[in-house]
CSV table of C-alpha atoms in Angstrom, one decimal:
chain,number,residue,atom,x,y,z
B,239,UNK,CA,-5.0,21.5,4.9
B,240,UNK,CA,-4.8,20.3,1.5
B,241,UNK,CA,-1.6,20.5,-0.8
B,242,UNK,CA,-1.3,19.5,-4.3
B,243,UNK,CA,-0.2,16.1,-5.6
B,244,UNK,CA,3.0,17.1,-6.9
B,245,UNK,CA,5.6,15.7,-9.5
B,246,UNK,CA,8.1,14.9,-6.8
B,247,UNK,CA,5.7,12.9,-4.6
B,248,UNK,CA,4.5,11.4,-7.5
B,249,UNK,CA,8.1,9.9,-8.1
B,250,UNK,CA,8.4,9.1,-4.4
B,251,UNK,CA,5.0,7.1,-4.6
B,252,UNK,CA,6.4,4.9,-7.4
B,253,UNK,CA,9.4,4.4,-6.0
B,254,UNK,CA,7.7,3.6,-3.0
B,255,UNK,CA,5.7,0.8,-4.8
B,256,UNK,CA,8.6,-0.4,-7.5
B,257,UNK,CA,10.7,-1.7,-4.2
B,258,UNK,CA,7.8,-2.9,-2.4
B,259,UNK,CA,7.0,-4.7,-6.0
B,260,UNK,CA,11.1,-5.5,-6.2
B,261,UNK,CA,10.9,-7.1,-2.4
B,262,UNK,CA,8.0,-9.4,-2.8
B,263,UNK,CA,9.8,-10.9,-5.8
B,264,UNK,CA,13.3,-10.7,-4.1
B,265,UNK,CA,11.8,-12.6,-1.5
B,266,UNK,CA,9.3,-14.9,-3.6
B,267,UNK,CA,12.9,-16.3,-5.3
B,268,UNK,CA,14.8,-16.5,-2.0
B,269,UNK,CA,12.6,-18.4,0.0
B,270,UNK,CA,11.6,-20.7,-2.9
B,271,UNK,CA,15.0,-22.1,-3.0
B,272,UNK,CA,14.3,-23.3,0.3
B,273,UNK,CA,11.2,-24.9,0.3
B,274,UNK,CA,13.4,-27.9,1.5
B,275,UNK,CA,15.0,-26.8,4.5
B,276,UNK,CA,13.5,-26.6,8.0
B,277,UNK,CA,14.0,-25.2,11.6
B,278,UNK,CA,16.3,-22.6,12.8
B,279,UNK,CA,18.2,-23.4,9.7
B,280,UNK,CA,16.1,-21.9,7.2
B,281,UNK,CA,16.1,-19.0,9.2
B,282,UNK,CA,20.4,-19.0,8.4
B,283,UNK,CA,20.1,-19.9,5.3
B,284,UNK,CA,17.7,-17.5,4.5
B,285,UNK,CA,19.3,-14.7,6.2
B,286,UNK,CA,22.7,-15.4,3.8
B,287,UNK,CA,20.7,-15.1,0.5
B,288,UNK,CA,21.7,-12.8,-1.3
B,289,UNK,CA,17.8,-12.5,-2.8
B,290,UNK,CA,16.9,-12.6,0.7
B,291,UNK,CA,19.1,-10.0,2.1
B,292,UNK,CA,18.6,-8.0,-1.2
B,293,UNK,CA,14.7,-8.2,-0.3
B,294,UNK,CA,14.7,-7.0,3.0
B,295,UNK,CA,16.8,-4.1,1.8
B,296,UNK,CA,14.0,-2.9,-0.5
B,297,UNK,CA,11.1,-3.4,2.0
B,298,UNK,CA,13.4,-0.8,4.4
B,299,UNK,CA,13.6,1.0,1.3
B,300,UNK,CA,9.6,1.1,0.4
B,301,UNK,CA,8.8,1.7,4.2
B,302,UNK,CA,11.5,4.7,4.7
B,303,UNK,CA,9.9,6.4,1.1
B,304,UNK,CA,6.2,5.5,2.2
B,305,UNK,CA,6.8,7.5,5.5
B,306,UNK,CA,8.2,10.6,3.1
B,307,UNK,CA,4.8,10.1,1.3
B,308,UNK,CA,2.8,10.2,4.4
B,309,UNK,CA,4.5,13.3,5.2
B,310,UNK,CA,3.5,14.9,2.1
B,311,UNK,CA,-0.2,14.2,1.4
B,312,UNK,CA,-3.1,13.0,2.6
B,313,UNK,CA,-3.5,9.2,3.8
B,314,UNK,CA,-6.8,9.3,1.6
B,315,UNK,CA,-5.2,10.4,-0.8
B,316,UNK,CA,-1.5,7.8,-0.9
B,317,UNK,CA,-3.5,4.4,-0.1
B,318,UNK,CA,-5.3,4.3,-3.1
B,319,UNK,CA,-2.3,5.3,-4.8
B,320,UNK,CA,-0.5,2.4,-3.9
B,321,UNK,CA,-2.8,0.0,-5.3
B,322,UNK,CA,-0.5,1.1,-8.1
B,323,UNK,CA,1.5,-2.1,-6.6
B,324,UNK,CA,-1.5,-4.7,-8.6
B,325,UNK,CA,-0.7,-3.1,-11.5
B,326,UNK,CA,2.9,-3.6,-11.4
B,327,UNK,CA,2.5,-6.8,-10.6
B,328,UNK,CA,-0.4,-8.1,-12.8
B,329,UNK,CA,2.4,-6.4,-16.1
B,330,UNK,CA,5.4,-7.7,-14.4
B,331,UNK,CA,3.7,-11.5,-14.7
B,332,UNK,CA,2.0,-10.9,-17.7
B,333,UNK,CA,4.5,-9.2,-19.9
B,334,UNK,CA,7.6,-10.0,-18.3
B,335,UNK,CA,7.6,-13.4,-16.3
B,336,UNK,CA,5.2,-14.3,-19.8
B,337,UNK,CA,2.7,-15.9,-16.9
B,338,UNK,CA,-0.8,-16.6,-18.2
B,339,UNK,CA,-3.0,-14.0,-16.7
B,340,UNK,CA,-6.8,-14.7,-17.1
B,341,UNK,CA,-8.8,-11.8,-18.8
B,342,UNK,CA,-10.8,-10.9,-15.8
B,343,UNK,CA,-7.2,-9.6,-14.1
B,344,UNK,CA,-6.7,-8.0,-16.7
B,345,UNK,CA,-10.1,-5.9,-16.5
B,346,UNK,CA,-9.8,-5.8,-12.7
B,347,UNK,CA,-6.1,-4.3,-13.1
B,348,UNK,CA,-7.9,-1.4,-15.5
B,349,UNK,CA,-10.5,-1.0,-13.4
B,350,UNK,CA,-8.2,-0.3,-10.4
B,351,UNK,CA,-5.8,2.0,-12.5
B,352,UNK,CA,-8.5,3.9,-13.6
B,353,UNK,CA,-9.4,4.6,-10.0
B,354,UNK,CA,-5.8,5.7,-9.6
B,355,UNK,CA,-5.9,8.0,-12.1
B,356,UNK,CA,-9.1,9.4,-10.9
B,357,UNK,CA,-7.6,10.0,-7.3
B,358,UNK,CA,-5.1,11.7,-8.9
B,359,UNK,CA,-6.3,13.5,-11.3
B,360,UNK,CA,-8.2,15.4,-8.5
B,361,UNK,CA,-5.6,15.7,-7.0
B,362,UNK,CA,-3.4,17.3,-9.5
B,363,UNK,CA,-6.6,20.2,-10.0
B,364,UNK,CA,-7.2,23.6,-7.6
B,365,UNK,CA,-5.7,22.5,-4.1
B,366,UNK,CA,-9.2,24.5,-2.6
B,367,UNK,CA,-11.8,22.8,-4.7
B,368,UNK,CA,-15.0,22.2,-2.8
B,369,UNK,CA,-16.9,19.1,-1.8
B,370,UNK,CA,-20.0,20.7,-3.3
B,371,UNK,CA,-19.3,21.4,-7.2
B,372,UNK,CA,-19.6,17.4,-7.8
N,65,UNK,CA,-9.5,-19.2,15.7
N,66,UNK,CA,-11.8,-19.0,12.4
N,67,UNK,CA,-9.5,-18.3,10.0
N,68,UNK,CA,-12.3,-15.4,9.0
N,69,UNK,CA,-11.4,-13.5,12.0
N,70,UNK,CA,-7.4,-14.2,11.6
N,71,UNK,CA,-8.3,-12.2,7.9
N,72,UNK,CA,-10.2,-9.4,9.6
N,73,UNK,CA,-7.9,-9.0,11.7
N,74,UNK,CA,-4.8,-8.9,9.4
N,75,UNK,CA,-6.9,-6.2,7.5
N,76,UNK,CA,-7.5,-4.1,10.4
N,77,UNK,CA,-4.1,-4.3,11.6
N,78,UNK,CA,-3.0,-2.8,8.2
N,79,UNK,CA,-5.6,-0.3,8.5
N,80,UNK,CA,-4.7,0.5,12.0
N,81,UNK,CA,-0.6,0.6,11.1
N,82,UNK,CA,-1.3,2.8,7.9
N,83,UNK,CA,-3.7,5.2,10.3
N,84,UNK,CA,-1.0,5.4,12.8
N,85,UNK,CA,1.9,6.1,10.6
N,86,UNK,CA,0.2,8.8,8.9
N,87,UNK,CA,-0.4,10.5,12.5
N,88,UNK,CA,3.0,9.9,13.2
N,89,UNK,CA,4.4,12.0,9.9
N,90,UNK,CA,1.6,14.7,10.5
N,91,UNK,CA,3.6,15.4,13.9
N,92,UNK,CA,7.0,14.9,12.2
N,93,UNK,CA,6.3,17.1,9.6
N,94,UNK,CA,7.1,17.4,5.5
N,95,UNK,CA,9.7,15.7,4.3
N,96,UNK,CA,11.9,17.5,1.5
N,97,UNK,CA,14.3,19.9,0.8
N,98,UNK,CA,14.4,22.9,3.9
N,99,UNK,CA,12.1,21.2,5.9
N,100,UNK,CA,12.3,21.1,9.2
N,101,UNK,CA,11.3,17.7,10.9
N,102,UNK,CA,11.2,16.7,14.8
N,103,UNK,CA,11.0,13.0,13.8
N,104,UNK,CA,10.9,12.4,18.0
N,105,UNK,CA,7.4,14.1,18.3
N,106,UNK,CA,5.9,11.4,15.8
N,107,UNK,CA,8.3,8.4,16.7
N,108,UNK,CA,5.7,6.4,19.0
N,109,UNK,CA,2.6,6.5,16.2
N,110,UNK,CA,5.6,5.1,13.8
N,111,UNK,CA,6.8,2.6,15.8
N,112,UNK,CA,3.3,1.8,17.0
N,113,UNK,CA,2.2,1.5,13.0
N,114,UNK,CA,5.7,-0.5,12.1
N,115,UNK,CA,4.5,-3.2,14.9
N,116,UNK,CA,0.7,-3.3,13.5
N,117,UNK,CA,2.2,-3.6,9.9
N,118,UNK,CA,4.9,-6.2,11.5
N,119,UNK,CA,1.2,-8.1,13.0
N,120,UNK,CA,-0.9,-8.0,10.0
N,121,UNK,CA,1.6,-9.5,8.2
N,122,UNK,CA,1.9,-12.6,10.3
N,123,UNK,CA,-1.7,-12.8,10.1
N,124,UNK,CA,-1.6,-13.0,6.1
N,125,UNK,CA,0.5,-15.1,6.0
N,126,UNK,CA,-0.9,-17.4,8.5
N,127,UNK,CA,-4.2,-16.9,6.0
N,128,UNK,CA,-2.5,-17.6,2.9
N,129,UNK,CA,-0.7,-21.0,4.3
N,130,UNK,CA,-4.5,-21.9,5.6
N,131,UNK,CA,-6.8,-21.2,2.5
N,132,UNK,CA,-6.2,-19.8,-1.0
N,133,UNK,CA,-5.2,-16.6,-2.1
N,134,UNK,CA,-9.2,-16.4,-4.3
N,135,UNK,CA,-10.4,-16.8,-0.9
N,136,UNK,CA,-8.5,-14.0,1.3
N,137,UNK,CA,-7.8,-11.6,-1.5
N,138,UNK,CA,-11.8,-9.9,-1.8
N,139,UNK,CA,-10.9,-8.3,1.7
N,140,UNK,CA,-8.5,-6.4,0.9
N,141,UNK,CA,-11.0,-4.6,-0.6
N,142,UNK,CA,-12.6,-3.7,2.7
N,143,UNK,CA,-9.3,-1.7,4.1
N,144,UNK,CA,-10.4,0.7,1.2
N,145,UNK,CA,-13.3,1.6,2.7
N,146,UNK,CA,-11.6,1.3,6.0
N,147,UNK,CA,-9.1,3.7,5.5
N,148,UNK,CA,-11.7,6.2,3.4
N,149,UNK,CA,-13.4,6.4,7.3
N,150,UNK,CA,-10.6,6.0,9.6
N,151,UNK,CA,-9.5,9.1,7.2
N,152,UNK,CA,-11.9,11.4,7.6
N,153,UNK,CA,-12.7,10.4,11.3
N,154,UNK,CA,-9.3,9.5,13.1
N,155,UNK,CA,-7.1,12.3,10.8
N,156,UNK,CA,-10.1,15.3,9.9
N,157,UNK,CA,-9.3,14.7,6.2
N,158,UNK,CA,-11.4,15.8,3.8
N,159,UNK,CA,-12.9,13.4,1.4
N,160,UNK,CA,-13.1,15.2,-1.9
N,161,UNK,CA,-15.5,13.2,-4.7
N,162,UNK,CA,-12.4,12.6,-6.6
N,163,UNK,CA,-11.1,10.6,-3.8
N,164,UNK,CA,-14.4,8.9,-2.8
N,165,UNK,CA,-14.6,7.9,-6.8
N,166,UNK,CA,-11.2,6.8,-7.1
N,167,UNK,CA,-11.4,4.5,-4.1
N,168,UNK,CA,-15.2,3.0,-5.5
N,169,UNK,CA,-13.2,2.1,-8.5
N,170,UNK,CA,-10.5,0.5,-7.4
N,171,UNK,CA,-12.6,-1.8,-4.6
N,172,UNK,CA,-14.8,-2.7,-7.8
N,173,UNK,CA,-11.3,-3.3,-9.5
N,174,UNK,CA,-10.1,-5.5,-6.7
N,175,UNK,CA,-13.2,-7.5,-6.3
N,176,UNK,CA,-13.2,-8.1,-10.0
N,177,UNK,CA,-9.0,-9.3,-9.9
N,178,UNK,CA,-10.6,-11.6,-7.4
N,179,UNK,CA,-13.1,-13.1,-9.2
N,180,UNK,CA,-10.1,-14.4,-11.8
């Protein structure tokens, strides 16, 4: 059975990526503030960071709305979808952190998104459209 | 262990977790407003696709503290393809051109980010 890429999973599939995005850079700042400390007491200090803490949160976050997204569409359909995370992350370093990012990331970021907007686009058209009329 | 065969095996493992919690939420059902779920009748492909996901991270990060990100980062690409069969073979769903397309393009994409 095929359903329709709706707006509402389309929200739940960028949600689903801006706190998997938002953990990985929670986490990234956390843990780099303890690039020092070793042994079991990393594992303390790093369980009482707020960064830390507020990192894990999100990945529970990402996980629980990536399940809703599961149960919504097709799996062939979501993972390329997410890829959606590169291009969060190539604008987030480029135009916000002001990182230098090399031109071919830039073209590989494109190249990805337009892929995402293909997968999408198809499915966003008749929900019974056959495999043969390519 | 060849740290090739720690990679391929952090891929799979994410192939294998995604797979498995997508069986999972075909049994629970749709999530949203009036729906009715029975989130016990797909709690063991979850859990089973939390403890792959919980594996192949280990794994990449193992990688990543081994050799460089340049290095691990073109397969990734491969769970693309991975998923496009384990898809259509392990879930009966059908692969409409839009979908095949979309995913070409965005392998092409990643190998291309990688090349950076």
């Amino acid at each position: 059975m095929r359903r329709r890429l709706d707006p509402y999973t389309m929200i739940l599939v960028a949600w689903s990526v801006a706190t998997s995005v938002s953990a990985q850079l929670l986490l990234r700042h956390g843990m780099s503030g303890l690039s020092e400390v070793g042994g079991i007491e990393l594992y303390t200090r790093a369980l009482t960071h707020w960064a830390v803490l507020a990192g894990l949160l999100a990945y529970v976050l990402s996980t629980v709305t990536w399940l809703a997204v599961l149960s919504r569409i097709d799996l062939s359909v979501a993972y390329p979808l997410a890829s959606l995370n590169y291009v969060f992350v190539t604008a987030l370093s480029g135009w916000v952190l002001r990182e230098t990012v090399p031109l071919l990331r830039w073209i590989g970021t494109a190249i990805i998104l337009v892929g995402i907007l293909v997968v999408a686009y198809g499915e966003r058209q008749s929900p019974t459209r056959p495999l043969e009329k390519l | 262990m060849p740290i090739l065969v720690v990679i391929l095996a952090s891929i799979a493992g994410a192939v294998g977790g995604q797979l498995s919690l997508k069986r999972g939420m075909n049994r629970v059902g749709r999530v949203g407003r009036r729906s009715q779920m029975v989130w016990t009748r797909g709690l063991s492909s979850i859990l089973l696709g939390l403890g792959f996901y919980g594996v192949s991270t280990l794994l990449w990060l193992y990688t990543l503290s081994k050799v460089e990100l340049s290095y691990a980062f073109p397969f990734v690409s491969l769970s693309y393809v991975a998923i496009i069969f384990g898809a259509r073979f392990g879930l009966q769903e059908q692969l409409h051109p839009s979908r095949l397309l979309g995913s070409l393009l965005i392998v092409t994409g990643v190998l291309v980010v990688s090349l950076s």
